[in-house]
Coordinates of C-alpha atoms in Angstrom, one line a residue:
Chain F
M85 CA -20.6 -1.8 -1.7
D86 CA -19.0 -4.3 -4.1
A87 CA -16.7 -2.0 -5.9
I88 CA -15.2 -0.9 -2.6
D89 CA -14.9 -4.4 -1.2
D90 CA -13.4 -5.6 -4.5
L91 CA -10.7 -3.0 -4.5
V92 CA -9.9 -3.4 -0.8
K93 CA -9.4 -7.2 -1.4
L94 CA -7.2 -6.6 -4.5
L95 CA -5.1 -4.0 -2.7
S96 CA -4.7 -6.3 0.3
R97 CA -2.7 -8.7 -1.8
L98 CA 0.1 -6.1 -2.3
P99 CA 3.2 -6.6 -0.2
G100 CA 3.0 -4.8 3.2
V101 CA -0.7 -3.9 2.7
G102 CA -3.2 -5.2 5.3
S103 CA -7.0 -4.9 5.0
K104 CA -7.1 -1.6 7.0
S105 CA -4.5 0.2 5.0
A106 CA -6.2 -1.2 1.8
A107 CA -9.5 0.4 3.0
R108 CA -7.7 3.6 3.8
M109 CA -6.3 3.7 0.2
T110 CA -9.6 2.8 -1.3
Y111 CA -11.4 5.7 0.4
R112 CA -8.6 8.1 -0.6
L113 CA -9.1 6.9 -4.2
I114 CA -12.8 7.6 -4.0
G115 CA -12.2 11.2 -3.1
T116 CA -9.1 11.9 -5.2
D117 CA -8.6 13.6 -8.5
P118 CA -10.2 11.3 -11.2
N119 CA -7.3 11.9 -13.5
Y120 CA -4.9 10.4 -10.9
N121 CA -7.1 7.2 -10.6
R122 CA -7.1 6.9 -14.4
R123 CA -3.3 7.2 -14.6
L124 CA -2.7 4.8 -11.7
G125 CA -5.2 2.2 -13.1
E126 CA -3.6 2.5 -16.5
A127 CA 0.0 2.2 -15.2
I128 CA -0.9 -1.0 -13.3
S129 CA -2.9 -2.5 -16.2
T130 CA -0.2 -1.9 -18.8
L131 CA 2.9 -2.5 -16.6
Q132 CA 3.6 -6.0 -17.7
E133 CA 3.1 -5.1 -21.4
R134 CA 5.6 -2.3 -21.1
I135 CA 8.3 -3.9 -18.9
H136 CA 10.4 -6.8 -20.2
R137 CA 13.7 -8.4 -19.3
C138 CA 16.8 -7.0 -21.1
T139 CA 18.2 -9.8 -23.2
I140 CA 21.7 -8.8 -22.3
C141 CA 21.8 -8.1 -18.6
G142 CA 18.4 -9.4 -17.4
S143 CA 17.1 -6.2 -15.7
F144 CA 13.7 -4.7 -16.3
T145 CA 13.4 -2.4 -19.3
E146 CA 11.0 -0.9 -21.8
T147 CA 13.7 -1.0 -24.6
D148 CA 15.8 -4.0 -25.5
P149 CA 18.7 -3.7 -24.8
C150 CA 18.1 -1.7 -21.7
P151 CA 19.4 2.0 -21.5
I152 CA 22.3 0.9 -19.2
C153 CA 23.5 -1.8 -21.7
Q154 CA 23.1 0.7 -24.5
D155 CA 24.9 3.5 -22.8
E156 CA 28.3 4.0 -24.4
K157 CA 29.4 6.3 -21.6
R158 CA 29.4 3.6 -19.0
D159 CA 32.5 1.9 -17.8
R160 CA 32.6 -1.4 -19.7
S161 CA 35.5 -2.8 -17.6
I162 CA 33.5 -3.3 -14.4
M163 CA 30.6 -5.8 -14.1
C164 CA 28.3 -5.7 -11.1
V165 CA 26.5 -9.0 -10.5
V166 CA 23.2 -8.8 -8.6
E167 CA 20.4 -11.2 -7.7
Q168 CA 17.3 -9.3 -8.8
P169 CA 16.3 -6.6 -11.3
Q170 CA 15.3 -4.3 -8.5
D171 CA 18.9 -4.4 -7.2
V172 CA 19.9 -2.7 -10.4
L173 CA 17.6 0.2 -9.6
T174 CA 18.8 0.4 -6.0
I175 CA 22.4 0.7 -7.1
Q176 CA 21.6 3.0 -10.0
N177 CA 19.7 5.4 -7.7
S178 CA 22.7 5.6 -5.4
G179 CA 24.5 7.4 -8.2
I180 CA 27.9 5.9 -7.2
Y181 CA 28.4 3.2 -9.8
S182 CA 28.8 3.7 -13.6
G183 CA 29.8 0.2 -14.8
L184 CA 27.6 -2.6 -16.2
F185 CA 25.2 -5.0 -14.5
H186 CA 24.3 -8.7 -14.7
V187 CA 21.1 -10.0 -13.1
L188 CA 21.3 -13.6 -12.0
G189 CA 17.6 -13.9 -11.4
G190 CA 18.0 -15.1 -7.8
A191 CA 20.6 -16.8 -5.6
I192 CA 21.8 -20.4 -5.3
S193 CA 19.6 -22.0 -2.6
P194 CA 19.9 -25.7 -1.7
L195 CA 17.0 -25.3 0.7
N196 CA 14.7 -24.1 -2.1
S197 CA 16.2 -26.5 -4.7
I198 CA 17.6 -23.5 -6.7
G199 CA 20.9 -24.6 -8.3
P200 CA 23.3 -22.7 -10.6
D201 CA 21.4 -24.1 -13.7
Q202 CA 18.4 -22.0 -12.9
L203 CA 20.3 -18.8 -12.8
S204 CA 21.9 -16.9 -15.7
F205 CA 25.6 -18.0 -15.0
S206 CA 26.2 -19.1 -18.6
A207 CA 25.2 -15.7 -19.9
L208 CA 27.4 -14.1 -17.3
R209 CA 30.4 -16.3 -18.4
K210 CA 29.8 -15.5 -22.0
R211 CA 29.6 -11.7 -21.4
I212 CA 32.8 -11.8 -19.4
Q213 CA 34.6 -13.8 -22.0
E214 CA 33.5 -11.6 -24.9
G215 CA 33.9 -8.3 -23.1
D216 CA 37.0 -6.4 -21.9
F217 CA 36.4 -6.5 -18.1
K218 CA 38.9 -5.8 -15.3
E219 CA 36.7 -6.4 -12.3
I220 CA 33.6 -8.3 -11.2
I221 CA 31.8 -6.7 -8.2
I222 CA 29.6 -9.3 -6.5
A223 CA 26.5 -7.6 -5.0
T224 CA 24.5 -10.6 -3.9
N225 CA 22.6 -10.2 -0.6
P226 CA 24.5 -10.4 2.7
N227 CA 22.9 -13.7 3.7
E228 CA 23.6 -17.4 3.4
E229 CA 22.3 -17.8 -0.1
G230 CA 24.1 -14.7 -1.2
D231 CA 27.3 -16.0 0.3
I232 CA 27.0 -19.4 -1.5
T233 CA 26.3 -17.5 -4.8
A234 CA 29.2 -15.2 -4.3
L235 CA 31.5 -18.1 -3.6
Y236 CA 30.2 -19.8 -6.8
I237 CA 31.0 -16.7 -8.9
K238 CA 34.5 -16.4 -7.3
R239 CA 35.3 -20.0 -8.2
M240 CA 33.9 -19.6 -11.7
F241 CA 36.3 -16.8 -12.5
K242 CA 39.2 -17.7 -10.3
D243 CA 41.5 -18.4 -13.3
S244 CA 40.3 -15.4 -15.4
G245 CA 42.8 -13.0 -14.0
L246 CA 40.0 -10.6 -13.2
K247 CA 39.8 -8.7 -9.9
I248 CA 36.8 -10.1 -8.0
T249 CA 35.3 -8.1 -5.1
R250 CA 32.2 -8.1 -3.0
L251 CA 30.2 -5.3 -1.4
A252 CA 31.4 -4.8 2.2
A253 CA 29.1 -6.0 5.0
G254 CA 29.0 -4.1 8.3
L255 CA 27.1 -1.6 10.3
P256 CA 24.6 0.5 8.3
I257 CA 25.7 4.1 8.2
G258 CA 23.5 6.4 10.4
G259 CA 22.3 3.4 12.4
D260 CA 22.8 2.7 16.1
L261 CA 25.2 0.2 17.4
E262 CA 22.6 -0.7 19.9
Y263 CA 20.3 -2.0 17.2
A264 CA 22.8 -4.0 15.2
D265 CA 22.1 -7.7 15.3
R266 CA 24.7 -10.2 16.5
R267 CA 25.6 -11.4 13.0
T268 CA 26.2 -7.9 11.6
L269 CA 28.2 -6.9 14.6
E270 CA 30.4 -10.0 14.3
I271 CA 31.1 -9.3 10.6
S272 CA 31.8 -5.6 11.2
L273 CA 34.2 -6.6 14.0
R274 CA 36.0 -9.2 11.9
S275 CA 36.4 -6.9 8.9
R276 CA 37.3 -3.8 11.0
M277 CA 39.4 -1.3 9.2
D278 CA 42.5 0.7 10.2
M279 CA 41.8 4.3 11.0
Chain K
M1046 CA 12.7 2.4 -16.8
D1047 CA 10.0 5.0 -17.2
A1048 CA 7.0 2.6 -16.6
I1049 CA 8.5 1.5 -13.3
D1050 CA 9.4 5.1 -12.2
D1051 CA 5.9 6.3 -13.2
L1052 CA 4.1 3.6 -11.2
V1053 CA 6.4 4.1 -8.1
K1054 CA 5.6 7.8 -8.1
L1055 CA 1.9 7.2 -8.5
L1056 CA 1.8 4.6 -5.7
S1057 CA 3.8 6.9 -3.4
R1058 CA 0.9 9.2 -3.3
L1059 CA -1.4 6.7 -1.6
P1060 CA -1.8 7.1 2.2
G1061 CA 0.9 5.3 4.2
V1062 CA 3.0 4.4 1.1
G1063 CA 6.5 5.7 0.9
S1064 CA 8.9 5.4 -2.1
K1065 CA 10.4 2.1 -0.8
S1066 CA 7.1 0.3 -0.3
A1067 CA 5.9 1.7 -3.6
A1068 CA 9.0 0.2 -5.4
R1069 CA 8.3 -3.1 -3.6
M1070 CA 4.7 -3.1 -4.8
T1071 CA 5.8 -2.2 -8.3
Y1072 CA 8.2 -5.1 -8.5
R1073 CA 5.6 -7.5 -7.1
L1074 CA 3.2 -6.2 -9.8
I1075 CA 5.8 -6.9 -12.6
G1076 CA 6.1 -10.5 -11.5
T1077 CA 2.5 -11.2 -10.6
D1078 CA -0.5 -12.9 -12.4
P1079 CA -1.4 -10.6 -15.4
N1080 CA -5.0 -11.1 -14.7
Y1081 CA -4.6 -9.6 -11.2
N1082 CA -3.0 -6.5 -12.6
R1083 CA -5.8 -6.1 -15.1
R1084 CA -8.4 -6.5 -12.4
L1085 CA -6.6 -4.1 -10.0
G1086 CA -6.1 -1.5 -12.7
E1087 CA -9.7 -1.7 -13.8
A1088 CA -11.0 -1.5 -10.2
I1089 CA -9.0 1.7 -9.6
S1090 CA -9.9 3.3 -13.0
T1091 CA -13.6 2.7 -12.7
L1092 CA -14.0 3.2 -8.9
Q1093 CA -15.3 6.7 -9.1
E1094 CA -17.7 5.9 -11.9
R1095 CA -19.2 3.0 -9.9
I1096 CA -19.3 4.6 -6.4
H1097 CA -21.7 7.5 -5.6
R1098 CA -23.2 9.0 -2.5
C1099 CA -26.6 7.6 -1.4
T1100 CA -29.1 10.4 -1.7
I1101 CA -30.8 9.3 1.5
C1102 CA -28.0 8.5 4.0
G1103 CA -24.9 9.9 2.2
S1104 CA -22.8 6.8 2.4
F1105 CA -20.9 5.3 -0.6
T1106 CA -23.0 3.0 -2.8
E1107 CA -23.3 1.6 -6.3
T1108 CA -27.1 1.7 -6.2
D1109 CA -29.2 4.6 -5.1
P1110 CA -30.7 4.3 -2.5
C1111 CA -27.9 2.2 -1.0
P1112 CA -28.6 -1.4 0.1
I1113 CA -28.8 -0.4 3.7
C1114 CA -31.5 2.3 3.1
Q1115 CA -33.4 -0.2 0.9
D1116 CA -33.2 -3.1 3.3
E1117 CA -36.7 -3.6 4.8
K1118 CA -35.3 -6.0 7.4
R1119 CA -33.3 -3.3 9.2
D1120 CA -34.4 -1.7 12.4
R1121 CA -36.0 1.6 11.2
S1122 CA -36.3 2.9 14.8
I1123 CA -32.6 3.5 15.4
M1124 CA -30.5 6.0 13.5
C1125 CA -26.7 5.9 13.8
V1126 CA -25.1 9.3 12.9
V1127 CA -21.5 9.1 11.6
E1128 CA -19.0 11.6 10.2
Q1129 CA -17.8 9.8 7.1
P1130 CA -19.0 7.1 4.6
Q1131 CA -16.2 4.8 5.6
D1132 CA -17.6 4.8 9.2
V1133 CA -20.7 3.1 7.8
L1134 CA -18.5 0.2 6.5
T1135 CA -16.6 0.0 9.7
I1136 CA -19.8 -0.4 11.8
Q1137 CA -21.4 -2.6 9.2
N1138 CA -18.4 -5.0 9.2
S1139 CA -18.6 -5.3 12.9
G1140 CA -22.0 -7.1 12.4
I1141 CA -23.4 -5.8 15.7
Y1142 CA -25.7 -3.0 14.4
S1143 CA -28.9 -3.4 12.3
G1144 CA -30.4 0.1 12.3
L1145 CA -30.1 2.9 9.8
F1146 CA -27.2 5.3 9.2
H1147 CA -26.8 9.0 8.5
V1148 CA -23.5 10.4 7.2
L1149 CA -22.8 14.0 8.1
G1150 CA -19.9 14.4 5.8
G1151 CA -17.6 15.5 8.5
A1152 CA -17.6 17.1 11.9
I1153 CA -18.1 20.7 13.1
S1154 CA -14.7 22.2 13.3
P1155 CA -14.3 25.9 14.3
L1156 CA -10.6 25.6 13.6
N1157 CA -11.1 24.5 10.0
S1158 CA -14.1 26.8 9.6
I1159 CA -16.5 23.9 9.2
G1160 CA -19.9 24.9 10.6
P1161 CA -23.2 23.0 10.8
D1162 CA -24.3 24.5 7.5
Q1163 CA -21.6 22.5 5.6
L1164 CA -22.8 19.2 7.1
S1165 CA -26.0 17.3 6.3
F1166 CA -27.9 18.3 9.5
S1167 CA -31.0 19.5 7.7
A1168 CA -31.4 16.1 5.9
L1169 CA -30.9 14.4 9.3
R1170 CA -33.6 16.5 10.9
K1171 CA -36.0 15.8 7.9
R1172 CA -35.3 12.0 8.1
I1173 CA -35.9 12.0 11.9
Q1174 CA -39.2 14.0 11.5
E1175 CA -40.5 11.8 8.7
G1176 CA -39.5 8.5 10.2
D1177 CA -40.5 6.5 13.2
F1178 CA -37.4 6.6 15.3
K1179 CA -36.9 5.8 18.9
E1180 CA -33.2 6.4 19.3
I1181 CA -30.3 8.3 17.8
I1182 CA -26.9 6.8 18.3
I1183 CA -24.2 9.4 17.8
A1184 CA -21.0 7.7 16.4
T1185 CA -18.9 10.7 15.7
N1186 CA -15.1 10.4 16.4
P1187 CA -14.0 10.4 20.0
N1188 CA -12.1 13.7 19.6
E1189 CA -12.9 17.4 20.2
E1190 CA -14.6 17.9 16.8
G1191 CA -16.6 14.8 17.3
D1192 CA -17.6 16.0 20.8
I1193 CA -18.8 19.4 19.5
T1194 CA -20.7 17.6 16.8
A1195 CA -22.3 15.2 19.3
L1196 CA -23.4 18.1 21.5
Y1197 CA -24.9 19.9 18.5
I1198 CA -26.9 16.8 17.6
K1199 CA -28.1 16.4 21.2
R1200 CA -29.3 20.0 21.3
M1201 CA -31.0 19.6 17.9
F1202 CA -33.2 16.8 19.2
K1203 CA -33.4 17.6 22.9
D1204 CA -37.2 18.2 22.6
S1205 CA -37.9 15.4 20.3
G1206 CA -38.5 12.8 23.0
L1207 CA -36.0 10.5 21.3
K1208 CA -33.4 8.6 23.3
I1209 CA -30.1 10.1 22.4
T1210 CA -26.9 8.1 23.0
R1211 CA -23.3 8.2 22.0
L1212 CA -20.7 5.4 21.5
A1213 CA -19.1 4.8 24.9
A1214 CA -15.6 5.7 25.9
G1215 CA -13.4 2.8 25.3
L1216 CA -12.5 4.0 21.9
P1217 CA -8.9 5.3 22.2
I1218 CA -9.2 9.1 22.6
G1219 CA -7.8 11.2 19.8
G1220 CA -8.1 8.2 17.4
D1221 CA -10.2 7.7 14.3
L1222 CA -13.3 5.5 14.3
E1223 CA -12.1 4.0 11.1
Y1224 CA -9.2 2.2 12.9
A1225 CA -11.2 0.8 15.8
D1226 CA -11.0 -3.0 16.1
R1227 CA -14.1 -5.0 16.2
R1228 CA -14.0 -5.8 19.9
T1229 CA -13.5 -2.2 21.0
L1230 CA -16.3 -1.1 18.7
E1231 CA -18.6 -3.8 20.1
I1232 CA -18.0 -2.8 23.7
S1233 CA -18.4 0.9 23.0
L1234 CA -21.7 0.2 21.1
R1235 CA -23.1 -2.1 23.9
S1236 CA -22.2 0.3 26.7
R1237 CA -23.4 3.4 24.9
M1238 CA -24.6 6.1 27.3
D1239 CA -27.5 8.5 27.5
M1240 CA -26.5 12.1 26.7

């Protein structure tokens, strides 16, 4: 049963997929609509040929520049800085932001020897200088590396006269206080808001 | 980002994969070794062309008869009857059984209008009659439908003089054979009981 074993092993390498769920997927694929398998196989095989980095913002796109950078209806006075291309999709899907994006390609991490030079800060500086921005929203992750990176961006633009903000950290909406970790609780207590 | 959305939607249709884990897989696939994507895509696209039912036992195979049915070293006096092709792989992978298999294609289920006629009982009867068997091990799932099916098999061969056994309790009741761990499977096979 080589074809089955092969596929189980390949699927097991996907994030969050163990050998049992890979086997379950494989058996589903044996019994499913052949047209679906063909489409899925094709979508995986051709993904990297179709998806590239936008040369302006650094997010994933099929066209260059990406649809967001090309869209004249977007608010070109706000720049949202994120770590990864997938963060663009996350914020886009929320439907509550209509400005531009800049993808750093990661976060500053002394522990992993990732310094500012390895991230797209010079492109960010150039875009800010050449554009007509009023605000930079820092949307790096709420962890130590994201904090260092946010601080770095804040310092980089401290004399620019731009408003510099960062996504609020706190309790996740719909969550339970009981399940909040100590660090989140501490931050949400420190930045408590008037009611 | 159509290529990404397409793949996320396709992956979301796999069992146990929600839209968030599908997105996570997709982003992993964008950044991974292109050779892996090509192999995975190919394995999915060609799976159904490569995998067929063995005309003897009914399990999934690339050759017909399947390697198990062809293997002269296996114990041809014991027949293990399972519901699904994936159950063959599960028992095979445990490495504790060296007899033959017969795949019914499901279980008798009055609730889902699945009667004995829709399952491969006549092929089973024929194989038992023509072979030189001493024992039939019933390895249907430990749930109501598996119980009904086991009883049906027991009655079918009650005058055959064959020893008829069933995998022991020890398998979690209401569960699926496919998800049994090796140890549980081994214990239930070793302590199989007369029916």
